[in-house]
Coordinates of C-alpha atoms in Angstrom, one line a residue:
M1 CA -88.2 -12.2 -25.2
I2 CA -87.9 -10.6 -21.8
E3 CA -90.6 -11.9 -19.6
E4 CA -93.3 -9.4 -18.5
K5 CA -92.1 -9.6 -14.9
F6 CA -88.6 -8.3 -15.9
K7 CA -89.8 -5.3 -18.0
L8 CA -89.6 -2.8 -15.2
L9 CA -86.2 -4.1 -14.1
A10 CA -84.9 -3.9 -17.6
E11 CA -86.0 -0.3 -17.9
V12 CA -84.1 0.6 -14.7
V13 CA -81.0 -1.4 -15.7
E14 CA -80.8 0.3 -19.1
K15 CA -80.4 3.7 -17.4
L16 CA -77.4 2.7 -15.3
E17 CA -73.8 3.7 -16.3
E18 CA -72.4 0.4 -15.0
A19 CA -72.6 -2.7 -17.2
V20 CA -75.4 -4.8 -15.8
C21 CA -77.0 -8.1 -16.6
V22 CA -79.1 -10.7 -14.9
V23 CA -78.1 -14.4 -15.2
N24 CA -80.3 -17.4 -14.5
R25 CA -79.3 -20.8 -13.0
D26 CA -78.2 -22.0 -16.4
F27 CA -75.9 -18.9 -16.6
E28 CA -78.0 -17.5 -19.4
V29 CA -78.4 -13.8 -19.8
V30 CA -82.0 -12.8 -19.3
I31 CA -81.5 -9.0 -18.9
F32 CA -78.7 -6.7 -20.0
N33 CA -78.1 -3.1 -20.7
R34 CA -76.2 -1.3 -23.5
R35 CA -73.0 -0.8 -21.4
F36 CA -72.9 -4.6 -20.9
A37 CA -73.3 -5.3 -24.6
E38 CA -70.4 -2.9 -25.2
L39 CA -68.1 -4.7 -22.7
A40 CA -69.2 -8.1 -24.2
G41 CA -68.3 -6.8 -27.7
A42 CA -71.8 -7.7 -28.8
E43 CA -73.3 -4.2 -29.2
G44 CA -76.6 -4.4 -31.2
E45 CA -76.8 -8.2 -30.9
V46 CA -79.5 -10.2 -29.2
L47 CA -77.8 -11.5 -26.0
E48 CA -80.8 -13.0 -24.3
G49 CA -80.3 -16.7 -23.8
R50 CA -76.6 -16.6 -24.4
S51 CA -74.2 -17.9 -21.7
I52 CA -72.5 -15.2 -19.6
L53 CA -69.4 -17.4 -19.5
E54 CA -69.1 -17.2 -23.3
L55 CA -69.5 -13.4 -23.4
L56 CA -67.0 -12.5 -20.6
P57 CA -64.1 -14.3 -18.9
L58 CA -66.0 -14.8 -15.7
E59 CA -65.7 -17.8 -13.5
R60 CA -68.4 -20.4 -13.5
G61 CA -67.6 -21.3 -9.9
S62 CA -68.3 -17.7 -8.7
Y63 CA -71.9 -17.9 -10.0
E64 CA -72.4 -21.4 -8.5
R65 CA -71.3 -20.1 -5.1
V66 CA -73.6 -17.1 -5.2
L67 CA -76.6 -19.2 -6.3
S68 CA -76.0 -21.9 -3.7
S69 CA -74.9 -19.6 -0.7
G70 CA -77.1 -16.6 -1.4
E71 CA -74.2 -14.3 -0.5
E72 CA -72.6 -11.5 -2.6
E73 CA -69.2 -12.0 -4.2
R74 CA -66.9 -9.3 -5.4
R75 CA -63.6 -9.4 -7.3
L76 CA -61.4 -7.6 -9.9
E77 CA -61.2 -9.0 -13.4
R78 CA -59.0 -8.0 -16.3
L79 CA -60.5 -7.8 -19.8
S80 CA -58.8 -7.2 -23.1
R81 CA -60.8 -5.3 -25.7
G82 CA -59.6 -3.7 -28.9
G83 CA -56.0 -3.7 -27.9
S84 CA -56.8 -2.1 -24.5
R85 CA -56.7 -3.8 -21.1
L86 CA -59.6 -3.0 -18.8
I87 CA -59.8 -3.6 -15.1
L88 CA -63.4 -4.4 -14.0
D89 CA -64.8 -4.4 -10.5
V90 CA -67.2 -7.3 -10.7
S91 CA -70.1 -7.6 -8.2
L92 CA -72.2 -10.8 -8.2
Q93 CA -75.4 -10.5 -6.1
P94 CA -78.0 -13.1 -5.5
L95 CA -81.5 -12.2 -6.8
N96 CA -84.7 -14.0 -6.1
Y97 CA -87.6 -13.2 -8.3
G98 CA -90.8 -15.1 -8.4
G99 CA -89.3 -18.0 -6.5
E100 CA -86.5 -18.3 -9.0
G101 CA -82.8 -17.7 -8.3
Y102 CA -80.9 -15.3 -10.4
V103 CA -77.5 -13.5 -10.2
L104 CA -77.3 -9.8 -10.7
T105 CA -74.0 -9.0 -12.3
V106 CA -72.7 -5.4 -12.1
L107 CA -69.4 -4.6 -13.8
R108 CA -67.7 -1.2 -13.2
D109 CA -64.7 0.0 -15.3
V110 CA -62.1 1.0 -12.7
T111 CA -59.2 1.0 -15.1
D112 CA -58.5 4.7 -14.5
R113 CA -58.8 4.4 -10.8
E114 CA -56.5 1.4 -10.6
E115 CA -54.0 3.1 -12.8
L116 CA -54.0 6.1 -10.6
Q117 CA -53.6 3.9 -7.5
R118 CA -50.7 2.1 -9.2
L119 CA -49.1 5.3 -10.1
K120 CA -49.6 6.6 -6.6
N121 CA -48.1 3.4 -5.2
F122 CA -45.2 3.7 -7.6
S123 CA -44.6 7.4 -6.7
D124 CA -44.9 6.6 -3.0
A125 CA -42.3 3.8 -3.4
L126 CA -40.1 6.1 -5.4
F127 CA -40.5 8.8 -2.8
D128 CA -39.5 6.4 0.0
S129 CA -36.6 4.9 -1.9
I130 CA -34.7 8.2 -2.3
S131 CA -31.7 8.3 0.0
T132 CA -32.3 12.0 0.7
G133 CA -34.5 13.3 3.4
I134 CA -37.6 15.0 2.0
V135 CA -40.1 17.0 4.0
V136 CA -43.0 18.9 2.3
M137 CA -44.4 21.7 4.5
D138 CA -47.3 24.1 4.0
R139 CA -47.1 27.8 4.6
E140 CA -47.6 27.3 8.4
M141 CA -44.6 24.9 8.3
R142 CA -46.8 21.9 9.0
V143 CA -45.8 18.6 7.5
R144 CA -47.7 17.7 4.4
A145 CA -45.5 14.8 3.4
I146 CA -42.4 13.1 4.7
N147 CA -40.4 10.2 3.2
T148 CA -39.0 7.1 4.9
F149 CA -35.4 8.4 4.8
Q150 CA -36.3 11.5 6.8
L151 CA -38.3 9.5 9.3
E152 CA -35.3 7.2 9.8
H153 CA -33.1 10.2 10.3
L154 CA -35.5 11.5 13.0
R155 CA -35.4 8.2 14.7
R156 CA -31.6 7.7 14.7
F157 CA -30.4 11.3 15.2
E158 CA -33.2 13.2 16.8
R159 CA -34.4 10.2 18.9
V160 CA -37.9 10.9 17.7
R161 CA -39.9 7.7 17.0
I162 CA -42.8 8.8 14.8
T163 CA -44.8 7.2 12.0
R164 CA -45.7 9.0 8.7
E165 CA -49.3 9.2 9.8
E166 CA -48.3 10.8 13.1
A167 CA -45.9 13.3 11.4
V168 CA -48.3 14.6 8.7
G169 CA -50.2 17.6 9.9
R170 CA -47.8 18.4 12.8
P171 CA -45.5 21.5 12.8
F172 CA -42.1 20.4 11.7
G173 CA -40.5 22.3 14.6
E174 CA -42.1 19.8 17.0
I175 CA -40.3 16.9 15.6
S176 CA -36.9 18.4 14.5
T177 CA -34.5 21.0 16.0
L178 CA -33.4 22.2 12.6
L179 CA -35.8 25.1 12.4
D180 CA -34.2 26.7 15.5
E181 CA -30.7 26.6 14.0
E182 CA -28.9 29.3 12.0
H183 CA -27.0 29.5 8.8
Q184 CA -24.8 32.6 8.3
G185 CA -26.6 34.4 11.1
R186 CA -30.1 33.7 9.9
S187 CA -32.5 31.1 11.4
F188 CA -34.0 28.5 9.2
R189 CA -37.4 29.9 9.9
E190 CA -36.3 33.1 8.3
L191 CA -34.8 31.2 5.3
L192 CA -38.1 29.3 4.9
G193 CA -40.0 32.6 5.0
Q194 CA -37.7 33.9 2.2
V195 CA -38.6 30.8 0.1
L196 CA -42.3 31.2 0.8
D197 CA -42.4 35.0 0.1
G198 CA -39.9 35.3 -2.7
G199 CA -39.9 31.8 -4.3
D200 CA -36.1 31.6 -3.9
V201 CA -34.2 28.3 -4.0
I202 CA -31.6 28.2 -1.2
R203 CA -28.8 25.7 -1.0
I204 CA -26.7 25.2 2.1
Y205 CA -23.6 23.0 2.2
N206 CA -22.1 21.2 5.2
H207 CA -24.5 22.6 7.7
E208 CA -23.6 21.5 11.3
H209 CA -26.9 20.1 12.6
R210 CA -27.1 19.4 16.4
S211 CA -29.8 17.3 18.0
K212 CA -31.1 18.0 21.5
S213 CA -28.7 15.4 22.9
G214 CA -25.7 17.3 21.4
D215 CA -25.0 14.8 18.5
V216 CA -23.8 16.4 15.3
V217 CA -24.4 15.5 11.7
Y218 CA -23.5 17.5 8.6
L219 CA -26.2 18.1 6.0
N220 CA -26.4 19.5 2.5
I221 CA -29.8 21.3 2.5
T222 CA -32.0 22.6 -0.3
L223 CA -35.0 24.7 0.3
Q224 CA -37.3 25.2 -2.6
P225 CA -40.9 26.5 -3.1
L226 CA -43.8 24.1 -3.6
R227 CA -46.2 25.6 -6.2
G228 CA -49.8 24.6 -6.9
A229 CA -51.6 24.1 -10.2
D230 CA -52.1 27.9 -10.5
G231 CA -48.4 28.6 -9.8
E232 CA -49.0 30.0 -6.4
I233 CA -46.5 29.0 -3.6
E234 CA -48.4 26.7 -1.3
G235 CA -45.4 25.6 0.8
V236 CA -41.8 24.6 0.8
V237 CA -39.8 21.4 0.1
L238 CA -36.9 20.7 2.4
L239 CA -34.3 18.3 1.0
S240 CA -31.5 17.2 3.3
E241 CA -28.6 14.9 2.5
D242 CA -26.4 13.5 5.3
V243 CA -22.8 14.2 4.3
T244 CA -21.3 13.7 7.8
E245 CA -18.8 11.1 6.7
R246 CA -17.7 13.2 3.7
A247 CA -17.6 16.4 5.8
M248 CA -15.5 14.7 8.5
L249 CA -13.2 13.2 5.9
E250 CA -12.8 16.7 4.3
K251 CA -12.1 18.1 7.7
E252 CA -9.5 15.4 8.4
I253 CA -7.9 16.0 5.0
E254 CA -7.8 19.8 5.7
E255 CA -6.3 19.2 9.1
S256 CA -3.8 16.7 7.7
R257 CA -2.9 19.2 4.9
D258 CA -2.4 22.0 7.4
F259 CA -0.4 19.6 9.7
Y260 CA 1.9 18.5 6.9
E261 CA 2.3 22.0 5.5
N262 CA 3.3 23.2 9.0
I263 CA 5.9 20.4 9.0
L264 CA 7.2 21.3 5.6
E265 CA 7.4 24.9 6.5
S266 CA 9.4 24.1 9.7
L267 CA 12.0 22.0 7.9
G268 CA 15.4 23.4 7.6
Y269 CA 16.0 22.1 4.1
G270 CA 14.2 23.0 0.9
V271 CA 11.3 20.9 -0.4
A272 CA 9.8 21.3 -3.9
V273 CA 7.3 19.2 -6.1
V274 CA 8.1 19.2 -9.8
D275 CA 6.1 17.8 -12.7
R276 CA 7.3 16.3 -16.0
E277 CA 7.7 19.7 -17.5
F278 CA 10.0 20.7 -14.7
R279 CA 7.4 23.1 -13.4
I280 CA 7.5 23.7 -9.6
L281 CA 4.0 23.0 -8.3
M282 CA 4.8 23.5 -4.6
C283 CA 7.7 24.5 -2.4
N284 CA 8.3 25.4 1.3
R285 CA 9.7 28.5 2.8
A286 CA 13.2 27.1 3.1
Y287 CA 13.4 26.4 -0.6
A288 CA 12.3 29.9 -1.4
E289 CA 14.9 31.4 1.0
M290 CA 17.6 29.3 -0.7
C291 CA 16.6 30.7 -4.1
G292 CA 16.3 34.3 -2.7
S293 CA 12.7 34.6 -3.9
G294 CA 9.2 34.6 -2.5
K295 CA 7.1 31.4 -2.9
E296 CA 4.6 33.2 -5.2
E297 CA 7.5 34.1 -7.6
I298 CA 8.6 30.4 -7.7
I299 CA 5.4 28.4 -8.1
G300 CA 4.7 27.7 -11.8
K301 CA 8.3 28.4 -13.0
R302 CA 10.7 25.7 -14.1
C303 CA 13.2 24.4 -11.6
Y304 CA 16.2 25.2 -13.8
E305 CA 15.0 28.8 -14.2
V306 CA 14.8 29.2 -10.4
A307 CA 17.8 27.2 -9.2
H308 CA 20.3 27.8 -12.1
L309 CA 19.0 31.0 -13.5
K310 CA 19.0 29.4 -17.0
D311 CA 16.5 29.0 -19.8
W312 CA 17.4 25.4 -20.5
P313 CA 17.3 22.2 -18.5
C314 CA 20.4 20.6 -16.9
P315 CA 20.8 17.7 -19.5
E316 CA 21.5 20.2 -22.3
E317 CA 24.7 21.0 -20.5
K318 CA 25.4 17.3 -19.8
E319 CA 24.7 17.8 -16.1
A320 CA 22.8 15.1 -14.2
C321 CA 19.2 15.9 -13.7
P322 CA 17.6 14.1 -10.7
V323 CA 14.0 14.8 -11.9
L324 CA 14.7 13.3 -15.3
E325 CA 16.4 10.3 -13.7
V326 CA 13.4 9.6 -11.4
F327 CA 10.9 9.7 -14.2
S328 CA 13.2 7.4 -16.3
T329 CA 14.1 4.8 -13.6
G330 CA 11.3 5.1 -11.1
S331 CA 14.0 5.1 -8.3
P332 CA 15.2 7.9 -6.0
A333 CA 18.2 9.9 -7.3
K334 CA 20.8 12.1 -5.6
V335 CA 23.1 14.7 -7.1
V336 CA 25.2 17.7 -6.0
H337 CA 24.6 20.9 -8.1
E338 CA 25.8 24.4 -8.1
H339 CA 22.7 26.6 -7.4
W340 CA 22.4 30.3 -7.6
T341 CA 20.2 32.7 -5.7
R342 CA 18.3 35.4 -7.3
G343 CA 20.9 37.9 -6.0
G344 CA 23.7 36.0 -7.8
R345 CA 25.2 34.1 -4.8
K346 CA 26.5 30.6 -5.6
F347 CA 26.1 27.6 -3.2
H348 CA 26.4 23.9 -3.4
A349 CA 23.1 22.0 -3.1
E350 CA 22.6 18.3 -2.5
I351 CA 19.4 17.3 -4.1
T352 CA 17.6 14.0 -3.4
A353 CA 14.7 13.3 -5.7
Y354 CA 11.8 10.8 -4.9
P355 CA 9.0 9.5 -7.1
L356 CA 5.4 10.5 -6.3
R357 CA 2.8 8.1 -7.8
D358 CA -0.8 8.5 -8.6
S359 CA -3.6 6.1 -7.7
T360 CA -2.7 3.9 -10.7
G361 CA 0.9 3.6 -9.7
E362 CA 2.2 5.9 -12.4
I363 CA 4.9 8.5 -11.5
N364 CA 3.4 11.9 -12.2
L365 CA 5.4 14.1 -9.9
V366 CA 8.9 14.3 -8.3
L367 CA 9.6 15.4 -4.7
E368 CA 12.9 17.2 -4.4
V369 CA 14.7 17.6 -1.0
I370 CA 17.4 20.2 -1.2
S371 CA 20.1 20.9 1.4
D372 CA 22.7 23.7 1.3
I373 CA 26.0 21.8 1.8
T374 CA 28.3 24.6 0.9
E375 CA 30.0 24.5 4.3
R376 CA 30.3 20.7 4.3
Y377 CA 31.5 20.7 0.7
E378 CA 34.3 23.2 1.6
L379 CA 35.2 21.1 4.6
E380 CA 35.4 17.9 2.6
K381 CA 37.5 19.8 0.0
K382 CA 39.9 20.8 2.8
L383 CA 39.9 17.4 4.2
R384 CA 40.8 15.9 0.8
E385 CA 43.6 18.5 0.5
T386 CA 44.7 17.5 4.0
G387 CA 44.6 13.9 3.0
D388 CA 46.8 14.6 0.0
F389 CA 49.3 16.3 2.2
L390 CA 49.3 13.4 4.6
N391 CA 49.7 11.0 1.8
N392 CA 52.8 12.7 0.6
I393 CA 54.3 12.6 4.1
V394 CA 53.4 9.1 5.2
K395 CA 53.2 7.1 1.9
S396 CA 56.6 5.6 2.7
S397 CA 55.7 4.8 6.4
G398 CA 55.3 1.2 7.4
D399 CA 52.7 2.1 10.0
A400 CA 49.0 2.1 9.1
I401 CA 47.9 5.8 8.9
I402 CA 44.2 6.3 8.6
A403 CA 42.2 9.5 8.6
T404 CA 38.4 9.7 9.1
D405 CA 35.9 12.5 9.1
L406 CA 33.9 13.3 12.2
E407 CA 31.3 10.6 11.3
G408 CA 33.9 7.9 11.1
K409 CA 34.1 7.7 7.3
I410 CA 37.5 6.8 6.0
T411 CA 39.1 9.7 4.0
F412 CA 42.7 8.6 3.9
W413 CA 44.3 5.1 3.8
S414 CA 48.1 4.8 3.7
Q415 CA 50.1 2.2 1.9
G416 CA 51.1 0.9 5.3
A417 CA 47.4 0.4 6.1
E418 CA 47.0 -1.6 2.9
D419 CA 49.9 -3.8 3.8
M420 CA 48.8 -4.3 7.4
F421 CA 45.1 -4.9 6.9
G422 CA 45.0 -6.2 3.3
F423 CA 42.4 -3.7 2.1
T424 CA 43.2 -1.3 -0.7
A425 CA 42.3 2.3 -0.4
E426 CA 39.6 2.0 -3.1
E427 CA 37.9 -0.8 -1.1
V428 CA 37.6 1.3 2.1
M429 CA 37.4 5.0 1.1
G430 CA 34.1 6.5 2.3
K431 CA 33.3 3.4 4.5
S432 CA 33.0 3.4 8.3
I433 CA 36.2 2.8 10.3
Y434 CA 34.0 1.2 12.9
D435 CA 33.2 -1.8 10.6
L436 CA 36.9 -2.9 10.9
Y437 CA 36.6 -3.3 14.7
P438 CA 35.0 -6.2 16.7
E439 CA 31.9 -4.9 18.4
D440 CA 33.4 -4.4 21.9
F441 CA 36.3 -2.4 20.4
R442 CA 33.9 -0.2 18.4
D443 CA 32.6 1.4 21.6
K444 CA 36.2 1.9 22.8
R445 CA 37.1 3.7 19.6
R446 CA 34.0 5.9 19.9
R447 CA 34.9 6.8 23.6
M448 CA 38.4 7.7 22.5
E449 CA 37.0 10.1 19.8
E450 CA 34.6 11.6 22.3
F451 CA 37.5 12.2 24.7
L452 CA 39.6 13.9 22.0
L453 CA 36.6 16.1 21.0
E454 CA 36.2 17.2 24.6
Y455 CA 40.0 17.7 25.1
P456 CA 41.2 18.6 21.6
E457 CA 44.7 19.4 22.7
D458 CA 45.3 15.9 24.0
A459 CA 46.3 12.7 22.1
I460 CA 45.9 9.0 22.8
R461 CA 49.1 7.0 22.6
N462 CA 49.7 3.3 22.2
Y463 CA 46.2 2.1 23.1
R464 CA 45.9 -1.6 22.5
M465 CA 43.0 -2.6 20.2
K466 CA 42.0 -5.5 18.0
I467 CA 41.0 -5.0 14.3
Y468 CA 40.0 -7.2 11.4
R469 CA 42.2 -7.9 8.4
K470 CA 40.6 -8.5 5.0
D471 CA 41.0 -12.2 5.4
G472 CA 38.9 -12.1 8.6
R473 CA 41.8 -12.6 11.0
L474 CA 41.9 -10.5 14.1
I475 CA 45.3 -8.8 14.8
D476 CA 46.5 -6.8 17.7
I477 CA 47.4 -3.2 17.1
S478 CA 48.8 -0.3 19.1
L479 CA 46.7 2.8 18.2
S480 CA 47.7 6.4 18.6
L481 CA 44.8 8.7 17.8
S482 CA 44.5 12.5 17.6
L483 CA 42.2 15.2 16.2
L484 CA 42.6 16.4 12.6
K485 CA 42.0 20.1 12.3
D486 CA 41.6 22.6 9.5
A487 CA 43.5 25.9 9.1
K488 CA 41.2 27.6 11.6
G489 CA 41.8 25.0 14.2
E490 CA 38.4 23.5 13.9
P491 CA 38.1 19.7 14.2
I492 CA 37.4 18.0 10.8
G493 CA 38.3 14.4 11.6
M494 CA 40.6 12.0 13.3
V495 CA 44.0 10.6 12.3
G496 CA 45.2 7.3 13.7
I497 CA 48.5 5.5 13.5
S498 CA 48.5 1.8 14.1
K499 CA 51.3 -0.6 14.7
D500 CA 50.9 -4.4 14.3
I501 CA 51.9 -5.8 17.7
T502 CA 50.5 -9.3 17.2
R503 CA 54.0 -10.9 17.6
E504 CA 54.8 -8.9 20.7
V505 CA 51.4 -9.8 22.3
K506 CA 52.1 -13.5 21.6
A507 CA 55.6 -13.3 23.0
E508 CA 54.3 -11.5 26.0
E509 CA 51.7 -14.2 26.5
E510 CA 54.4 -16.9 26.2
L511 CA 56.6 -15.2 28.8
K512 CA 53.6 -14.9 31.1
R513 CA 53.0 -18.6 30.7
K514 CA 56.6 -19.5 31.5
M515 CA 56.6 -17.2 34.5
R516 CA 53.5 -18.9 35.8
E517 CA 55.2 -22.3 35.3
L518 CA 58.4 -21.2 37.1
E519 CA 56.5 -19.6 39.9
D520 CA 54.6 -22.8 40.4
F521 CA 57.8 -24.8 40.4
Y522 CA 59.3 -22.3 42.8
N523 CA 56.4 -22.8 45.2
M524 CA 56.9 -26.5 45.0
A525 CA 60.7 -26.3 45.7
I526 CA 60.5 -23.8 48.5
G527 CA 62.5 -26.1 50.8
R528 CA 65.5 -26.1 48.6
E529 CA 67.3 -22.8 49.3
M530 CA 70.0 -23.0 46.6
K531 CA 67.6 -24.0 44.0
M532 CA 65.2 -21.3 45.1
I533 CA 68.0 -18.7 44.6
E534 CA 68.7 -20.0 41.1
L535 CA 65.0 -20.0 40.3
K536 CA 64.6 -16.4 41.6
N537 CA 67.5 -15.3 39.4
E538 CA 65.9 -17.0 36.4
I539 CA 62.6 -15.3 37.1
E540 CA 64.2 -11.9 37.4
K541 CA 65.9 -12.4 34.1
L542 CA 62.5 -13.3 32.5
R543 CA 60.9 -10.2 34.1
E544 CA 63.6 -8.0 32.7
E545 CA 63.0 -9.5 29.3
L546 CA 59.3 -8.8 29.6
R547 CA 60.0 -5.1 30.6
R548 CA 62.3 -4.8 27.7
L549 CA 59.6 -6.1 25.3
R550 CA 56.9 -3.8 26.7
G551 CA 59.2 -0.8 26.5
G552 CA 59.7 -1.4 22.8
V553 CA 56.0 -1.2 22.0

């Protein structure tokens, strides 16, 4: 039974909304209200005299400390009831009544408040974890909320060191230069006014934002209205994403594309990109001019339609297709085709095709480089005809007769050249004549050719050179070189006639050696006049023999 002295206190406690009980030194409940009985799960039961530690998961030590120290203690406790979890704000206060020590226990259910705080903490953490700048402004463009990313942007870019607490309530224009900038001729203040008045959502891409120090970043910005519970626009939300790196990369890519397109357009030969279906995806001006069409008429058409004026690909006529070869082998390919302009003019085209690979290494496109070689083709044809003519004339000559084009490639190789140097015509045709000379004689050969090109009416006669045989042995030759011309008198190559003078050179060297010996002997026997006369006569004979040998070269 509640003692008479607690009756008034019990009446007061019963009217409270919080769960309240009074505990004595033995931790027994002496007073409690209905709300406490509900929390203890003992509604309608007699709780007087029962231990508080049995009714609720409270700590014995807490009560002992309050009873011994006489000081209040407060803490949060979690309680499970009926499948629900409650958060209780527990207050233990010392109570002295009639000389006896008691503890007044007040328990407040703060579950909703704690959940709201948890949600707020969670939303704040989420707000700050977003890697997009967020600023919430009211209708006067004062900051109502700002996230960490935006504060960091202000610190790094605007050089504004400000905390969230310092930013909230201040006009946004005081901490950022953005509001004073323009987009498409309108200031951001005007754009914000449009959002506030009309509820529009405005998106701006790659805005060039400059700080007061002149630094530049590129931002993707979204301006959207902030509406209250009644749907009325209370402010504006500004979202800003830093896309500087991407914008600069796009700018570099654009500049690189323009740079390379300018290069392609300035090339004197045609360039086209072709896919697996033989469709032309890109071409330069030179290619279009070769075809006698505009670029817009070429793009999307198949290469055989444009270059051959046909409705079927080259392989159907058993003609080599460089595009197909590249896709098949993965290696560059080169062919010479007869191409036709849209006006019906035929020309010879040298096509070199290269593979273009995607990021996985697969060949998805082919780059064709096309040169009009009609003039060269005709020259080479004339050169071959000239070579045939020379072959008929000199095939029986014992001298080495060799013709080259203006680049030094061998175009004719006589039987005499085969016999003299040991190489067959098949082994050397198309190869460089310079490869047959030792390095120091290559420069001499080139200087001879430069002289003939400058003085085309002249010829070089009996110029001593050294040249390699097939077995690697060097032999001495006497080279006569002159220009080879076409029917119009234009230079198309060089023709050289070589004689093997190895034996003569050796004989000459032997005579020189004997002359030196006799001259030495003559100098030693200068005191013997008769012998000297004989020696002089012998030397004269040897000199005469040397002159005879040289005259026969």
